[in-house]
Coordinates of C-alpha atoms and ligand atoms in Angstrom, one line a residue:
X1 CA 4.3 -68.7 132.0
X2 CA 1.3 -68.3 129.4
X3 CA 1.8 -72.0 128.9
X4 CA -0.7 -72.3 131.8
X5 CA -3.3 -70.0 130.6
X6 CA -5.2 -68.2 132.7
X7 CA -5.2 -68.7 136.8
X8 CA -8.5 -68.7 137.7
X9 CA -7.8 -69.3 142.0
X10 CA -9.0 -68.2 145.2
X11 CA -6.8 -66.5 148.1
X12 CA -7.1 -67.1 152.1
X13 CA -4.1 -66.5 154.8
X14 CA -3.0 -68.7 157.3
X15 CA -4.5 -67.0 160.6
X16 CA -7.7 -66.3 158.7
X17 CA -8.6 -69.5 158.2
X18 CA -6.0 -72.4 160.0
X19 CA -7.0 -71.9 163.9
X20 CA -5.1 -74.3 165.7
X21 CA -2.8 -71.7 167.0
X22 CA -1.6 -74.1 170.0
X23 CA -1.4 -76.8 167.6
X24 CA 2.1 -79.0 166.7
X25 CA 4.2 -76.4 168.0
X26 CA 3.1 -73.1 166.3
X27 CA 4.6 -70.1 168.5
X28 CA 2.4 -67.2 169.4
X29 CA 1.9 -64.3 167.2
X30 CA 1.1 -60.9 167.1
X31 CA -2.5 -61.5 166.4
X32 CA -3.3 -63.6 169.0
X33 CA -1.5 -61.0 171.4
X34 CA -3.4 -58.4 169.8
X35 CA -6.8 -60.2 169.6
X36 CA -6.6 -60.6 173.5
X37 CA -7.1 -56.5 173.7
X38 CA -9.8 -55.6 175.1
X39 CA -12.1 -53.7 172.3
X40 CA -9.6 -54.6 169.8
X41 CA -12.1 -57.3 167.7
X42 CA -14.8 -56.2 166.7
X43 CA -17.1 -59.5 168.0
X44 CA -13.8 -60.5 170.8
X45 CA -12.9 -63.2 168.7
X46 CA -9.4 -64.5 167.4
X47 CA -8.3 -66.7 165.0
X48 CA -9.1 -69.3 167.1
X49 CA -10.8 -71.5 165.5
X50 CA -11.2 -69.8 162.7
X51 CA -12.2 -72.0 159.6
X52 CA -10.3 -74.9 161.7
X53 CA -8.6 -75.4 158.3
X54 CA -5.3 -76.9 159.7
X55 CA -7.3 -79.9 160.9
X56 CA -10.4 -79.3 157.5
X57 CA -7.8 -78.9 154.8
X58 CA -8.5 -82.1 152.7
X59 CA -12.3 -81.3 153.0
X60 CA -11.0 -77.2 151.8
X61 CA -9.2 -79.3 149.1
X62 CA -12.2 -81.1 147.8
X63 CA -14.1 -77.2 147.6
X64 CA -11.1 -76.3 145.7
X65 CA -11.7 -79.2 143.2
X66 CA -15.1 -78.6 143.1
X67 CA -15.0 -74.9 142.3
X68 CA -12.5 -76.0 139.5
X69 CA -9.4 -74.0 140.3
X70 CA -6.6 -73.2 138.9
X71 CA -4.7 -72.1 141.6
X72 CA -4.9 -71.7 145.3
X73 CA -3.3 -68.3 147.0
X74 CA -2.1 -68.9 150.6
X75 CA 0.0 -67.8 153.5
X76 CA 2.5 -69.6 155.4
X77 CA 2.3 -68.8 159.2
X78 CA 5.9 -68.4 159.9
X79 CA 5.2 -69.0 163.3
X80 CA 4.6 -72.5 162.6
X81 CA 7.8 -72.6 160.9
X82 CA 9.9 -70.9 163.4
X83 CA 7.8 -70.6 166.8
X84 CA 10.5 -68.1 167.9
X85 CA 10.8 -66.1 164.9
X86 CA 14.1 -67.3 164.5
X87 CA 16.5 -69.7 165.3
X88 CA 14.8 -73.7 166.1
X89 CA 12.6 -75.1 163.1
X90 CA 9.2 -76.6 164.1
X91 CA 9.6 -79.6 162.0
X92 CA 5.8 -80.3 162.0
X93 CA 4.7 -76.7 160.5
X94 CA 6.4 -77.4 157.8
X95 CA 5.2 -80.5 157.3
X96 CA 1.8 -79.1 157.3
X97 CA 2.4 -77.0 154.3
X98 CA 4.4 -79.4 153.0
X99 CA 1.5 -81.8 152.5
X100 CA -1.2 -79.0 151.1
X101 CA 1.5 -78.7 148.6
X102 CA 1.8 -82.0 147.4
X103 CA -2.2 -82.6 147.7
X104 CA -2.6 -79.7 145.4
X105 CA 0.0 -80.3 142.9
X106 CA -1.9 -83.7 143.1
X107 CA -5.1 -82.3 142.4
X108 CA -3.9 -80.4 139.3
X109 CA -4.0 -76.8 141.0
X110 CA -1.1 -74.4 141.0
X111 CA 0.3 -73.4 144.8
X112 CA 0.8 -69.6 144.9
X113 CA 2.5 -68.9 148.1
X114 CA 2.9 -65.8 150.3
X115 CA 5.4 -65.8 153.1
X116 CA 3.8 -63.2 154.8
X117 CA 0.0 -62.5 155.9
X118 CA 0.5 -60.5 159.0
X119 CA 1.2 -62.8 161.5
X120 CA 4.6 -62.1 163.0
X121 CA 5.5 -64.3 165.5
X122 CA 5.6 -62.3 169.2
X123 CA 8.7 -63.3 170.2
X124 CA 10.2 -60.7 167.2
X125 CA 7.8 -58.2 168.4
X126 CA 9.0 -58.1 171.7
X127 CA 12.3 -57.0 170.1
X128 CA 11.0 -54.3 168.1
X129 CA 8.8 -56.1 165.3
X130 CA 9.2 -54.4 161.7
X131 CA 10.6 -50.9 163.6
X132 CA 13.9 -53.1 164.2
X133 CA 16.0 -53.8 161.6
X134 CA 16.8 -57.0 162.8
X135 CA 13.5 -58.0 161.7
X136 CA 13.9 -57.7 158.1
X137 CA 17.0 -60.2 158.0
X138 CA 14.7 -62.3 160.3
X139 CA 12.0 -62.6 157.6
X140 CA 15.3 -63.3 154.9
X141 CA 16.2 -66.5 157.2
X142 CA 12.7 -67.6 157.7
X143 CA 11.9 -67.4 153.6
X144 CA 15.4 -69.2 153.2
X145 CA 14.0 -71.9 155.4
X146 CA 10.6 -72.1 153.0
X147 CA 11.9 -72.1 149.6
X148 CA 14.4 -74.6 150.7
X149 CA 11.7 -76.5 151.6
X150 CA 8.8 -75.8 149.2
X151 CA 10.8 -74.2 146.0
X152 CA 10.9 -77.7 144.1
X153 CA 7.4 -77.6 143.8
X154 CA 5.8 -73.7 144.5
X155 CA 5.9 -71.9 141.1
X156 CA 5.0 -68.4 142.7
X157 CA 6.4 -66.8 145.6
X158 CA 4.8 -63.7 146.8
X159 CA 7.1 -62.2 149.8
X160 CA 4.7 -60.0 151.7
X161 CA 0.9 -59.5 151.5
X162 CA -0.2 -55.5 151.9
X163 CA 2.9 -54.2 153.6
X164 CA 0.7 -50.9 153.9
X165 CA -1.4 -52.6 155.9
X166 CA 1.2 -53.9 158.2
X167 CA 3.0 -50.3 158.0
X168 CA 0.2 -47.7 158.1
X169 CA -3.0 -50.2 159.7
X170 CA -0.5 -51.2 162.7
X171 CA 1.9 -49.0 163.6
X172 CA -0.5 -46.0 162.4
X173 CA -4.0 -45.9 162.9
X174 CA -3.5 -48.6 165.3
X175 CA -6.3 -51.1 163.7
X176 CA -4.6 -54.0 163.3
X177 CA -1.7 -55.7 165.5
X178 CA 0.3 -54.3 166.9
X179 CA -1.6 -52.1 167.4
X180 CA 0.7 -48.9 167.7
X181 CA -0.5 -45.1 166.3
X182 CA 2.8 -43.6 166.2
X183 CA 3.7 -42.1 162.7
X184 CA 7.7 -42.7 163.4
X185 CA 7.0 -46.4 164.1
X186 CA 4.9 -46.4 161.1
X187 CA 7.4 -45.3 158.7
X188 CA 9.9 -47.7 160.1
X189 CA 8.0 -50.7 159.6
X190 CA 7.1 -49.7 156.3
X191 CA 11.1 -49.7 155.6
X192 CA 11.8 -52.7 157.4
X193 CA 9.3 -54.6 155.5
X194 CA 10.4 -53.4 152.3
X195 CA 14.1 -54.0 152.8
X196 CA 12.9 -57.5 154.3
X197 CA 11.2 -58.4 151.1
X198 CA 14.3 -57.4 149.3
X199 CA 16.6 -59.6 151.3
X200 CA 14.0 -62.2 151.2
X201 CA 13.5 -62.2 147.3
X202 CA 17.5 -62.8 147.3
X203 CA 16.8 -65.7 149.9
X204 CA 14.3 -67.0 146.6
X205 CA 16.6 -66.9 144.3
X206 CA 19.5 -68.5 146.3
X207 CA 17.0 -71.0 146.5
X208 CA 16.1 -71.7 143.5
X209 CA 12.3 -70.5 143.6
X210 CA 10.9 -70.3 139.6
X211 CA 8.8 -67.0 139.9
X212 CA 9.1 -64.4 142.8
X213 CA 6.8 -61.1 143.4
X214 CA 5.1 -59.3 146.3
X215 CA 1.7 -58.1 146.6
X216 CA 0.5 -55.2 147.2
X217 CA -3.4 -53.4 148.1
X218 CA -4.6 -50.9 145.7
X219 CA -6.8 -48.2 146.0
X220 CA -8.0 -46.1 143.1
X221 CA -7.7 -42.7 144.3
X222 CA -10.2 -40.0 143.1
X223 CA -11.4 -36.3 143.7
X224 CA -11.8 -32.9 142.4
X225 CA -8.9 -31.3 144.2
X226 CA -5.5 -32.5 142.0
X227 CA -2.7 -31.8 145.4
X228 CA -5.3 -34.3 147.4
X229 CA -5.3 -37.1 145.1
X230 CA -1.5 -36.9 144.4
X231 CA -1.0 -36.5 148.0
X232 CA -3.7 -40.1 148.8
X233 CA -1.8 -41.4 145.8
X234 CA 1.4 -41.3 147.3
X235 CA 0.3 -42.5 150.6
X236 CA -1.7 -45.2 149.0
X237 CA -0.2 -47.1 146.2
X238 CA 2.8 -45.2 145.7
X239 CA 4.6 -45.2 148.9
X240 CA 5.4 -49.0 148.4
X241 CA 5.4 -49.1 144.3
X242 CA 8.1 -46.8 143.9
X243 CA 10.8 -48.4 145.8
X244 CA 9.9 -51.6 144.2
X245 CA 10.9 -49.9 141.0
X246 CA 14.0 -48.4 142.1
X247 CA 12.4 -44.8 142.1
X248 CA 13.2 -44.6 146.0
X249 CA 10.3 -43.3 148.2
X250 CA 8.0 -40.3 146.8
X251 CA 7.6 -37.0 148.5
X252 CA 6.3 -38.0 152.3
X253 CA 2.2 -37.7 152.0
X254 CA 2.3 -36.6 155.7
X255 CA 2.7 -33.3 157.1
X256 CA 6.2 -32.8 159.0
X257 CA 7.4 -36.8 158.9
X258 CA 10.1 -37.3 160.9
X259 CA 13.3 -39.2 159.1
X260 CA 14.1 -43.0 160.0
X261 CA 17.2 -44.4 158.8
X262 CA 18.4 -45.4 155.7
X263 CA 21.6 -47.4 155.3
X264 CA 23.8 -47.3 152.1
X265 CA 22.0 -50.2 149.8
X266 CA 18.8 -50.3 151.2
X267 CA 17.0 -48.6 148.3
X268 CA 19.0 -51.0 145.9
X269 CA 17.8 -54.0 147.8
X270 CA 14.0 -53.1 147.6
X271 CA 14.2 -52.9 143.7
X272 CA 15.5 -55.7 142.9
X273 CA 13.6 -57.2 139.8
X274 CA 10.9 -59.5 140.0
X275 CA 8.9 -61.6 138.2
X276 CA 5.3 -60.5 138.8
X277 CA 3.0 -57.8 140.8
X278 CA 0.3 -59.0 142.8
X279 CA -2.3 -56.5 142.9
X280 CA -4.8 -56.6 145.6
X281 CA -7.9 -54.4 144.8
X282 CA -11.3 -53.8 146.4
X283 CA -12.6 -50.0 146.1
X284 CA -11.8 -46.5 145.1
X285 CA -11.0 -43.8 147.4
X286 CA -12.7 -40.5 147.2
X287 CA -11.1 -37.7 149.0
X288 CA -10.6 -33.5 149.2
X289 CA -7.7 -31.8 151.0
X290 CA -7.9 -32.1 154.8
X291 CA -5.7 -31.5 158.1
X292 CA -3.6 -32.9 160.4
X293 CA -0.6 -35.5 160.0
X294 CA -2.4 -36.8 156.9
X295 CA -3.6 -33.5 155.4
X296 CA -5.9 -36.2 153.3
X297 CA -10.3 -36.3 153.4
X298 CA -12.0 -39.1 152.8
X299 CA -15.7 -38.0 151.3
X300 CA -18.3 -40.5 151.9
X301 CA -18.3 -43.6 149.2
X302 CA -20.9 -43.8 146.5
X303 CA -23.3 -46.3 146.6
X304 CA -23.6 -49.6 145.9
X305 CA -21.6 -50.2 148.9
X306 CA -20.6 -53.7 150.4
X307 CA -20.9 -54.6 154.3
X308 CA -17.6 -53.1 154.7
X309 CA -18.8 -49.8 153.7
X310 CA -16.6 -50.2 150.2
X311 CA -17.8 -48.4 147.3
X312 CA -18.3 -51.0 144.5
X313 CA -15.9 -49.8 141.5
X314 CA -14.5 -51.9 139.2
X315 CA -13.8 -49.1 137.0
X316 CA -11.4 -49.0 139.3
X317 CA -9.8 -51.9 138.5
X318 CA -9.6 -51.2 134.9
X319 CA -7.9 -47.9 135.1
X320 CA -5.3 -49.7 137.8
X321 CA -4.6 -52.3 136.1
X322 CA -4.0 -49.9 132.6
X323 CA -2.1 -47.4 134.9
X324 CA 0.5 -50.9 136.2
X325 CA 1.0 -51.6 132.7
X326 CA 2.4 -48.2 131.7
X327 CA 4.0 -47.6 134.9
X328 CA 5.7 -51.1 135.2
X329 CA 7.7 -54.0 133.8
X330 CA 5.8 -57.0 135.7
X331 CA 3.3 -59.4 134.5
X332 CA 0.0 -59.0 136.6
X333 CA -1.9 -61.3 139.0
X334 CA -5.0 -59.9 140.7
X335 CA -4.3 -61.8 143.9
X336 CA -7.2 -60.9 145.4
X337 CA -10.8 -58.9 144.6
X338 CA -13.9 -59.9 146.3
X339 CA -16.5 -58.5 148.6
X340 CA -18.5 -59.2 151.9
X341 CA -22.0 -59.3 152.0
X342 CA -24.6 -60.1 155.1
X343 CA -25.2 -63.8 153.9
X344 CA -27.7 -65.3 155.5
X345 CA -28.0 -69.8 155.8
X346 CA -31.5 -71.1 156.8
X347 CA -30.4 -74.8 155.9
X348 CA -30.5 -74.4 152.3
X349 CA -28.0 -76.3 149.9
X350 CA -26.6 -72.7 148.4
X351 CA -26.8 -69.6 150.2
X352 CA -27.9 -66.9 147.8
X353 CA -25.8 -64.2 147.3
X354 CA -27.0 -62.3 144.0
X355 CA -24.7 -59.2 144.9
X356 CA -21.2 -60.9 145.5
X357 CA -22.0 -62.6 141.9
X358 CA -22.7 -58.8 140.7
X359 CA -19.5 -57.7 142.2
X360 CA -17.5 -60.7 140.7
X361 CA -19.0 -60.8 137.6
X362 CA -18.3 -56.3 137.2
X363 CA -14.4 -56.9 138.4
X364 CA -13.6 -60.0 136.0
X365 CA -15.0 -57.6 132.9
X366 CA -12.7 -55.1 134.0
X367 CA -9.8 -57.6 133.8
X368 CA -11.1 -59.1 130.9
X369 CA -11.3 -55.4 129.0
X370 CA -7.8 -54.4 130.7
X371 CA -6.6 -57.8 128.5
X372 CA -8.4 -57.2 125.8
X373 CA -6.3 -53.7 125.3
X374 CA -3.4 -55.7 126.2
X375 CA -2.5 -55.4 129.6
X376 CA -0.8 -58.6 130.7
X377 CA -2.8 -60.0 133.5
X378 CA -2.3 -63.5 134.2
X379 CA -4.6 -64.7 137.0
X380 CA -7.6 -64.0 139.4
X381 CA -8.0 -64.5 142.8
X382 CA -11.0 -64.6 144.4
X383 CA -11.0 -63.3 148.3
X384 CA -12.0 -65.4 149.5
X385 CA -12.2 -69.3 149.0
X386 CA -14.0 -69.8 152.4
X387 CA -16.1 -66.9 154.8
X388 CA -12.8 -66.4 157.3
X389 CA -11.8 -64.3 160.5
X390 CA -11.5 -60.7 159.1
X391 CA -9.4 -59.0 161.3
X392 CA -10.5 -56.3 163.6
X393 CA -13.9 -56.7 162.4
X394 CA -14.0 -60.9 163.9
X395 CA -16.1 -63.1 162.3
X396 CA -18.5 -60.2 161.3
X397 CA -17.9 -59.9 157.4
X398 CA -18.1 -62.6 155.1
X399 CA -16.4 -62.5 151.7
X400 CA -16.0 -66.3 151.3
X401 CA -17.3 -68.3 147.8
X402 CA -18.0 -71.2 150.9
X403 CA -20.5 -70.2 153.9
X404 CA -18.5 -71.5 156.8
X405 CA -21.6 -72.3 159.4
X406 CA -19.0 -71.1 162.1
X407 CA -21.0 -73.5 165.4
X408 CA -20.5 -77.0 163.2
X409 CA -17.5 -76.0 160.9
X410 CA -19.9 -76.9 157.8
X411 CA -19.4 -75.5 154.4
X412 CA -22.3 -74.9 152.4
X413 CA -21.6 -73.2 148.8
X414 CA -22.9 -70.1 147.6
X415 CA -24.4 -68.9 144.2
X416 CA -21.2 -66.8 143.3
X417 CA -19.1 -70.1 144.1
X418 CA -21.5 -72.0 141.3
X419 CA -21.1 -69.1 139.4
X420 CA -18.0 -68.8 139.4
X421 CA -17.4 -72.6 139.0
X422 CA -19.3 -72.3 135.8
X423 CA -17.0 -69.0 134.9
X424 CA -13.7 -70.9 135.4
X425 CA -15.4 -73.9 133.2
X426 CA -15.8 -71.2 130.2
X427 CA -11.6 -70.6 130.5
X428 CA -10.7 -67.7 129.0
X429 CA -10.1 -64.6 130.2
Ligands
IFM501 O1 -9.2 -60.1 154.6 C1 -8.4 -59.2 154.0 C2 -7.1 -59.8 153.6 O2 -6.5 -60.4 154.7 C3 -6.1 -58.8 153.0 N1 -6.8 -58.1 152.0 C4 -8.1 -57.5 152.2 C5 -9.0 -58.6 152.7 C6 -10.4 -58.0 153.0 O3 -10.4 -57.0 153.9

């Protein structure tokens, strides 16, 4: 693997950036369901049309050529694949990601794939979504389907993207789709997904797939009050890391959790061995002992803080990243570290933004020091190649390298992505 040196990429996911959601066949999924809510988006947008990427991508592959990349981080919508969830292939999704694929592999840059970005197709969620079991040998058939496909040529497999988000964002606090703020649901989901990426790393290996990993979001957890930070720890980072290590769950972070069931094998499933961590990381978390299901306070950030109200901390990064290397046996990609800012295009050729390049430049000198004391981090991923849909908050946040001029579809570059054009130039580390 070191043969390749250094991945220097940039991440998106599918519904972030395709659109097209009515497009060759793709089935509905959660998000669009969820998008329809009233008060659910921030700006009542959707996905649609996004970044129009499904119809932009050789223009998306020209950015990615110019910016000099190593690799390219993205998601397959598995309702493209299966429109259903299950059952009758949509020959023509495939064939989409079939194509980017070749075209990057053609253009010298390294396809790291993730099987899922949060976009479950509806017609699983109407049977339960991740609370139903069902779900998790669902996802197992659908990566089956994928590697078989893609394997030959895909040297990284991620499984799932943030499962804590999926978990805890929708099934708990009800942000994100589906939407739900039900604390049994939560914890359901959050074993679903884990036993789904177990059955769905087996599904990778039956295949044949060269390297297989999931990847996970990060937050550094601080605060004066020791039982607080444990307790944020374990609800943050370690509520997924430990059954990927075969250390079972920790001690619930919430107050009074009620049990969801675990069948004979399902722990031995989650843990079984991979071949890198992805490590998504943005901020720290500063927090004092609180009340309520989550006894858990979250004191205000310190400043600088981006548009999303995220401390900037990449001291942060550098004690994760130290912390991963003691506490596990994987090889480390940053799969995604980035930042939105209010950018602003008047019609210029580059659209300044002096303090994504600040953030940027701060987080690669944390990776850079982590390496230097021997921590074995093998790539970066910007978040994100292109400004994108952000979820809940619509097309309100920017974290792209690109400005997408979302009225004409135009991409216009920004300093950080001729910074970072420049950095990726130097190599190294
Ligand atoms: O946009 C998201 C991405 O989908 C998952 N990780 C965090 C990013 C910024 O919020």
């Amino acid at each position: 693997m070191e043969k390749e040196g250094f991945l220097f990429g940039a991440a998106t996911s599918a519904y972030q950036i395709e659109g097209a959601t009515g497009e060759d066949g793709r089935g509905p999924s959660i998000w669009d369901v969820f998008c329809q809510r009233p008060g659910a988006i921030r700006d009542g947008s959707s996905g649609e049309p996004a970044c129009d990427h499904y119809r932009r991508w050789r223009e998306d592959l020209q950015w990615m050529r110019w910016l000099g990349l190593k690799a390219y981080r993205f998601s397959v919508a598995w309702p493209r694949i299966l429109p259903g969830g299950k059952g009758r292939i949509n020959p023509k999704g495939l064939a989409f990601y079939d194509r980017l694929v070749d075209a990057l592999l053609e253009a010298g840059i390294t396809p790291f794939l993730t099987l899922y970005h949060w976009d479950l197709p509806w017609a699983l969620e109407e049977r339960g979504g991740w609370r139903s079991r069902e779900t998790a040998y669902a996802f197992a058939e659908y990566t089956a389907l994928v590697a078989r496909a893609l394997a030959d040529r895909v040297p990284y497999f991620a499984t799932l993207n943030e499962p804590w988000c999926s978990a805890f964002l929708g099934h708990f606090t009800g942000e994100h789709a589906p939407g739900l703020r039900n604390l049994e649901a939560a914890l359901r989901a959050a074993h679903h997904l884990l036993l789904g990426h177990g059955l769905a790393v087996e599904a990778l290996r039956a295949a044949g797939a060269k390297r297989v990993g999931i990847v996970l979001n990060f937050t550094w957890v601080e605060g004066e009050d020791e039982e607080a930070v444990e307790r944020a720890d374990r609800y943050h980072n370690r509520f997924f890391l430990d059954p990927l290590l075969g250390r079972g769950y920790p001690e619930s972070p919430f107050a009074n959790p009620p049990s969801v069931p675990i069948y004979p094998k399902d722990l031995e499933r989650m843990a079984r061995p991979l071949d890198f961590l992805g490590v998504n990381y943005y901020t720290r978390a500063r927090v004092a002992r609180g009340e309520g299901l989550l006894p858990v306070r979250y004191l205000p950030p310190e400043r600088p803080t981006t548009a999303m109200g995220w401390e900037v901390y990449p001291e942060g990064l550098y004690r994760l990243l130290r912390r991963l290397a003691r506490e596990t046996p994987w090889p480390l990609f940053v799969t995604e570290n980035g930042a939105a800012y209010p950018d602003l295009w008047r019609g210029e050729e580059v659209v300044e933004d002096p303090e994504r390049v600040a953030y940027l430049e701060s987080h690669l000198e944390a990776v850079g020091r982590a390496r230097s004391e021997g921590v074995d981090v093998r790539g970066y991923f910007a978040w994100s190649l292109l400004d994108n849909f952000e979820w809940a908050h619509g097309y309100t946040k920017r974290f792209g390298l690109l400005y997408v001029d979302y009225p004409t579809g135009r991409r216009i570059p920004k300093r950080s992505a001729l910074w970072y054009r420049e950095r990726i130039l130097r190599g190294g580390g």
